[in-house]
Short mmCIF file of C-alpha atoms and ligand atoms in Angstrom, two decimals:
data_model
loop_
_atom_site.label_atom_id
_atom_site.label_comp_id
_atom_site.label_asym_id
_atom_site.label_seq_id
_atom_site.Cartn_x
_atom_site.Cartn_y
_atom_site.Cartn_z
CA MET A 226 -67.41 1.74 41.82
CA ARG A 227 -68.06 3.06 45.28
CA LYS A 228 -69.89 1.36 48.13
CA GLU A 229 -73.42 2.25 49.20
CA ILE A 230 -73.51 2.13 52.99
CA ALA A 231 -76.29 1.97 55.57
CA ALA A 232 -74.47 2.85 58.79
CA ALA A 233 -76.10 2.78 62.21
CA ASN A 234 -74.96 5.05 65.01
CA TRP A 235 -76.53 3.73 68.19
CA LYS A 236 -74.79 6.41 70.28
CA MET A 237 -75.09 5.81 74.05
CA ASN A 238 -78.16 3.60 73.93
CA CYS A 239 -79.15 -0.01 74.76
CA THR A 240 -78.44 -2.48 77.51
CA VAL A 241 -76.69 -5.66 76.42
CA THR A 242 -80.03 -7.49 76.26
CA GLN A 243 -81.51 -4.78 74.05
CA ALA A 244 -78.38 -4.75 71.89
CA GLU A 245 -78.51 -8.51 71.38
CA ALA A 246 -82.20 -8.37 70.48
CA LEU A 247 -81.67 -5.51 68.04
CA ILE A 248 -78.86 -7.33 66.23
CA ASP A 249 -80.81 -10.58 66.17
CA ASP A 250 -83.84 -8.79 64.73
CA LEU A 251 -81.67 -7.19 62.04
CA MET A 252 -80.01 -10.49 61.20
CA ALA A 253 -83.42 -12.11 60.81
CA GLN A 254 -84.26 -9.69 57.99
CA GLU A 255 -83.66 -10.48 54.32
CA HIS A 256 -82.15 -7.68 52.28
CA HIS A 257 -80.63 -9.23 49.15
CA LEU A 258 -77.72 -6.81 49.25
CA ASN A 259 -75.56 -6.84 46.16
CA ALA A 260 -71.77 -6.61 46.20
CA HIS A 261 -71.78 -2.80 46.38
CA CYS A 262 -74.07 -2.43 49.39
CA ILE A 263 -72.95 -2.87 52.98
CA VAL A 264 -74.35 -2.38 56.47
CA VAL A 265 -72.15 -1.01 59.25
CA LEU A 266 -73.32 -1.07 62.86
CA GLY A 267 -71.77 1.64 65.03
CA ILE A 268 -72.41 0.31 68.49
CA PRO A 269 -71.15 1.00 72.03
CA TYR A 270 -67.71 -0.41 72.93
CA PRO A 271 -68.91 -3.02 75.46
CA TYR A 272 -70.97 -4.77 72.80
CA LEU A 273 -68.45 -4.83 69.94
CA VAL A 274 -67.24 -8.38 70.57
CA MET A 275 -70.77 -9.70 71.02
CA ALA A 276 -71.81 -8.02 67.77
CA GLN A 277 -68.78 -9.39 65.91
CA GLU A 278 -69.76 -12.87 67.00
CA ARG A 279 -73.34 -12.42 65.89
CA LEU A 280 -72.31 -11.00 62.50
CA HIS A 281 -69.72 -13.70 61.91
CA GLY A 282 -70.06 -15.19 58.44
CA LYS A 283 -72.61 -12.56 57.36
CA ASP A 284 -71.24 -11.01 54.19
CA SER A 285 -71.93 -7.29 53.85
CA TYR A 286 -72.34 -6.67 57.61
CA TYR A 287 -69.65 -4.92 59.62
CA VAL A 288 -69.18 -3.49 63.08
CA ALA A 289 -67.93 0.03 63.81
CA ALA A 290 -66.73 1.72 66.97
CA GLN A 291 -68.18 5.20 67.49
CA ASN A 292 -64.88 6.80 68.46
CA MET A 293 -61.30 6.09 69.57
CA HIS A 294 -58.52 8.12 71.16
CA HIS A 295 -56.13 10.26 69.13
CA GLU A 296 -52.98 8.89 70.80
CA GLU A 297 -51.65 5.42 70.16
CA ASN A 298 -51.55 4.29 73.82
CA GLY A 299 -50.55 5.46 77.26
CA ALA A 300 -51.94 7.03 80.42
CA TYR A 301 -55.40 8.01 79.16
CA THR A 302 -57.72 6.50 81.71
CA GLY A 303 -60.99 5.31 80.28
CA GLU A 304 -59.98 5.69 76.66
CA ILE A 305 -59.96 3.17 73.80
CA SER A 306 -57.18 2.99 71.20
CA ALA A 307 -57.06 2.10 67.52
CA GLY A 308 -54.84 -0.87 68.38
CA MET A 309 -57.44 -2.21 70.81
CA LEU A 310 -60.17 -2.00 68.20
CA ASN A 311 -57.93 -3.68 65.66
CA SER A 312 -57.09 -6.44 68.12
CA ILE A 313 -60.75 -7.45 68.46
CA GLY A 314 -61.30 -7.35 64.70
CA VAL A 315 -63.37 -4.18 64.39
CA ASP A 316 -63.55 -3.03 60.75
CA TYR A 317 -64.82 0.55 60.89
CA VAL A 318 -64.62 3.54 63.21
CA ILE A 319 -66.79 6.66 63.17
CA LEU A 320 -64.55 9.70 63.65
CA GLY A 321 -65.29 13.38 64.12
CA HIS A 322 -68.99 13.07 64.89
CA SER A 323 -70.45 16.48 65.73
CA GLU A 324 -71.39 15.29 69.22
CA ARG A 325 -67.72 14.46 69.83
CA ARG A 326 -66.74 17.88 68.53
CA GLU A 327 -69.39 19.70 70.57
CA TYR A 328 -69.37 17.84 73.90
CA PHE A 329 -65.81 16.52 74.01
CA GLY A 330 -63.90 19.34 72.38
CA GLU A 331 -62.62 17.41 69.39
CA THR A 332 -60.82 19.61 66.90
CA ASN A 333 -59.98 19.01 63.25
CA GLU A 334 -56.37 18.50 64.36
CA MET A 335 -57.32 15.74 66.83
CA ILE A 336 -59.54 14.13 64.24
CA ALA A 337 -56.67 14.15 61.71
CA LYS A 338 -54.55 12.24 64.26
CA LYS A 339 -57.37 9.75 64.79
CA ILE A 340 -57.72 9.26 61.04
CA ASN A 341 -54.01 8.49 60.78
CA LEU A 342 -54.11 5.98 63.63
CA ALA A 343 -57.23 4.31 62.27
CA ILE A 344 -55.54 3.80 58.90
CA GLN A 345 -52.31 2.64 60.54
CA TYR A 346 -54.28 -0.01 62.45
CA GLY A 347 -56.36 -1.17 59.51
CA LEU A 348 -59.64 0.42 60.61
CA ALA A 349 -61.75 2.09 57.92
CA PRO A 350 -62.75 5.56 59.12
CA ILE A 351 -66.20 7.03 58.58
CA PHE A 352 -65.21 10.69 58.75
CA CYS A 353 -68.02 13.03 59.81
CA CYS A 354 -68.33 16.66 58.84
CA GLY A 355 -71.18 19.15 58.78
CA GLU A 356 -72.11 22.69 59.66
CA PRO A 357 -74.08 24.10 62.62
CA LEU A 358 -77.30 26.02 62.06
CA ALA A 359 -75.76 29.50 62.29
CA ILE A 360 -73.34 28.63 59.48
CA ARG A 361 -76.16 27.30 57.30
CA GLU A 362 -78.17 30.45 57.96
CA ALA A 363 -75.17 32.58 57.01
CA GLY A 364 -74.86 30.57 53.79
CA THR A 365 -71.20 29.67 54.39
CA GLN A 366 -71.68 25.92 54.82
CA ASN A 367 -69.51 24.98 51.83
CA GLU A 368 -66.51 26.92 53.17
CA TYR A 369 -67.06 25.52 56.67
CA VAL A 370 -67.19 21.90 55.57
CA THR A 371 -64.30 22.38 53.13
CA LYS A 372 -62.13 23.50 56.06
CA GLN A 373 -63.12 20.42 58.08
CA MET A 374 -62.13 18.22 55.15
CA GLU A 375 -58.88 20.07 54.49
CA GLU A 376 -57.76 19.98 58.11
CA SER A 377 -58.81 16.41 58.88
CA ILE A 378 -58.37 14.24 55.81
CA PHE A 379 -56.65 16.14 53.00
CA HIS A 380 -53.20 15.28 54.32
CA LEU A 381 -53.84 11.65 53.32
CA SER A 382 -52.11 10.13 50.33
CA PRO A 383 -54.24 9.15 47.33
CA SER A 384 -53.99 5.48 48.26
CA GLN A 385 -55.06 6.20 51.85
CA ILE A 386 -58.13 8.23 50.92
CA ARG A 387 -59.26 5.93 48.11
CA GLY A 388 -62.54 4.23 48.98
CA MET A 389 -62.96 6.12 52.26
CA ALA A 390 -66.37 6.89 53.75
CA VAL A 391 -67.30 10.49 54.57
CA ALA A 392 -70.55 11.32 56.35
CA TYR A 393 -72.06 14.75 55.77
CA GLU A 394 -74.17 15.46 58.82
CA PRO A 395 -75.55 18.99 59.13
CA VAL A 396 -75.62 19.59 62.88
CA TRP A 397 -79.05 21.23 62.67
CA ALA A 398 -80.50 18.00 61.30
CA ILE A 399 -79.07 15.59 63.88
CA GLY A 400 -81.65 14.24 66.30
CA THR A 401 -83.94 17.17 65.52
CA GLY A 402 -86.34 15.50 63.13
CA LYS A 403 -85.40 18.27 60.70
CA THR A 404 -83.86 16.53 57.69
CA ALA A 405 -81.92 18.31 54.98
CA THR A 406 -83.95 18.26 51.78
CA GLU A 407 -82.71 15.89 49.12
CA GLU A 408 -81.62 18.95 47.10
CA GLN A 409 -79.60 20.33 50.04
CA ALA A 410 -77.98 16.93 50.57
CA GLN A 411 -77.15 16.44 46.90
CA GLU A 412 -75.79 19.98 46.61
CA MET A 413 -73.40 19.50 49.53
CA HIS A 414 -72.38 15.98 48.48
CA LEU A 415 -71.58 17.26 45.00
CA HIS A 416 -69.51 20.03 46.57
CA LEU A 417 -67.63 17.51 48.74
CA ARG A 418 -66.95 15.21 45.81
CA GLY A 419 -65.82 18.24 43.85
CA ILE A 420 -63.22 19.33 46.39
CA ILE A 421 -61.97 15.75 46.67
CA ALA A 422 -61.68 15.67 42.87
CA THR A 423 -59.78 18.95 42.83
CA LYS A 424 -57.29 17.59 45.35
CA TYR A 425 -57.06 13.92 44.33
CA GLY A 426 -58.62 13.68 40.87
CA THR A 427 -62.03 12.53 39.66
CA GLU A 428 -61.20 8.86 39.61
CA ILE A 429 -60.45 8.83 43.35
CA ALA A 430 -63.35 11.18 44.16
CA ASN A 431 -65.69 8.66 42.57
CA THR A 432 -64.48 5.91 44.94
CA ILE A 433 -65.46 7.90 48.06
CA SER A 434 -68.76 6.93 49.69
CA ILE A 435 -70.44 10.12 50.88
CA LEU A 436 -73.17 9.31 53.39
CA TYR A 437 -75.86 11.69 54.53
CA GLY A 438 -76.71 11.85 58.25
CA GLY A 439 -79.28 13.83 60.20
CA SER A 440 -82.80 12.53 60.88
CA VAL A 441 -82.68 9.83 58.21
CA LYS A 442 -85.88 7.83 58.62
CA ALA A 443 -87.60 4.93 56.90
CA SER A 444 -89.86 7.50 55.23
CA ASN A 445 -87.16 9.73 53.72
CA ALA A 446 -84.24 7.33 53.10
CA LYS A 447 -85.26 6.40 49.58
CA SER A 448 -85.47 9.98 48.28
CA LEU A 449 -82.20 10.98 50.00
CA PHE A 450 -80.24 7.89 48.92
CA GLY A 451 -81.69 8.22 45.42
CA GLN A 452 -79.61 11.35 44.86
CA HIS A 453 -76.63 10.82 42.58
CA ASP A 454 -73.95 11.74 45.13
CA VAL A 455 -75.65 10.38 48.27
CA ASP A 456 -74.17 6.95 48.86
CA GLY A 457 -76.26 5.90 51.83
CA GLY A 458 -76.61 7.26 55.32
CA LEU A 459 -75.37 7.44 58.88
CA VAL A 460 -78.44 6.87 60.99
CA GLY A 461 -78.95 7.61 64.67
CA GLY A 462 -82.44 7.38 66.17
CA ALA A 463 -84.00 5.28 63.42
CA SER A 464 -81.22 2.67 63.68
CA LEU A 465 -82.52 1.66 67.12
CA VAL A 466 -85.69 0.19 65.63
CA ALA A 467 -84.92 -2.93 63.59
CA ALA A 468 -87.87 -2.53 61.20
CA ASP A 469 -87.01 1.12 60.49
CA PHE A 470 -83.34 0.43 59.94
CA GLY A 471 -84.33 -2.50 57.74
CA SER A 472 -86.31 -0.14 55.50
CA ILE A 473 -83.33 2.19 55.42
CA ILE A 474 -81.07 -0.68 54.30
CA ASP A 475 -83.57 -1.45 51.55
CA ALA A 476 -83.41 2.19 50.40
CA LEU A 477 -79.75 1.85 49.33
CA LYS A 478 -79.22 2.27 45.61
CA LYS A 479 -78.62 -1.10 44.07
CA ASP A 480 -76.57 0.41 41.26
CA PRO A 481 -74.18 2.92 42.72
CA ALA A 482 -73.25 5.90 40.59
CA LEU A 483 -69.88 5.75 38.90
P1 LIG B 111 -80.07 11.04 63.87
O1 LIG B 111 -78.48 10.98 64.17
O2 LIG B 111 -80.32 10.09 62.75
O3 LIG B 111 -80.72 10.62 65.16
O4 LIG B 111 -80.37 12.44 63.49
C1 LIG B 111 -77.56 10.89 63.13
C2 LIG B 111 -76.15 10.90 63.69
O5 LIG B 111 -75.89 11.62 64.66
O6 LIG B 111 -75.25 10.20 63.18
#
């Protein structure tokens, strides 16, 4: 059975005081998560250790870095490595976010290297894919996202890809308030699970958590997450408000699809 995941992506937001308050407010909420549901907080590097301490002993809550470098170590001033994240006990890392691709020139090839290093260092990747508006308008989104998957994660062995998290985030829906409809999300998630099944088999495809990202809000989370192949979400703006993210956590399916 695959995991249902409510993942926050705080991006470049919050002072330390705001970050502490946001985590404390989240921790004060009651969610009655069952064994299949988890919460992952993708927060800025300087606050990872603080967040780990605050989440200590809280089952179902994990911390994620929002990125890491594609080389193992060396003269890369200002960068953060997989080994560093591992050494402070980080569990997850968001890789290949469209903002990294767009503003920092990340290619599928670089993201494949990051995926390998994350796995080597025991970090669970949340691999992001998704098409820009022009591709959606041209109707070639399936081909576009298939290529991202093939070039970034389809080199993995069956045991490496098993249980991985993939986030489908249509670029036109990120931070725009324009959410994919639940039908559009389900259609793409089914396509993604299908290509994983073709490559690795249905049993493995059914272990992959496919999250939807792009203007997930308290008001639309339930209908999106209610779709058969939508296993939760990667949430930007709405994850910065504890009450909203709390509602999004509550929208996770309690009985994940098989
Ligand atoms: P958004 O961001 O929820 O603010 O659209 C999602 C993301 O970029 O992961």
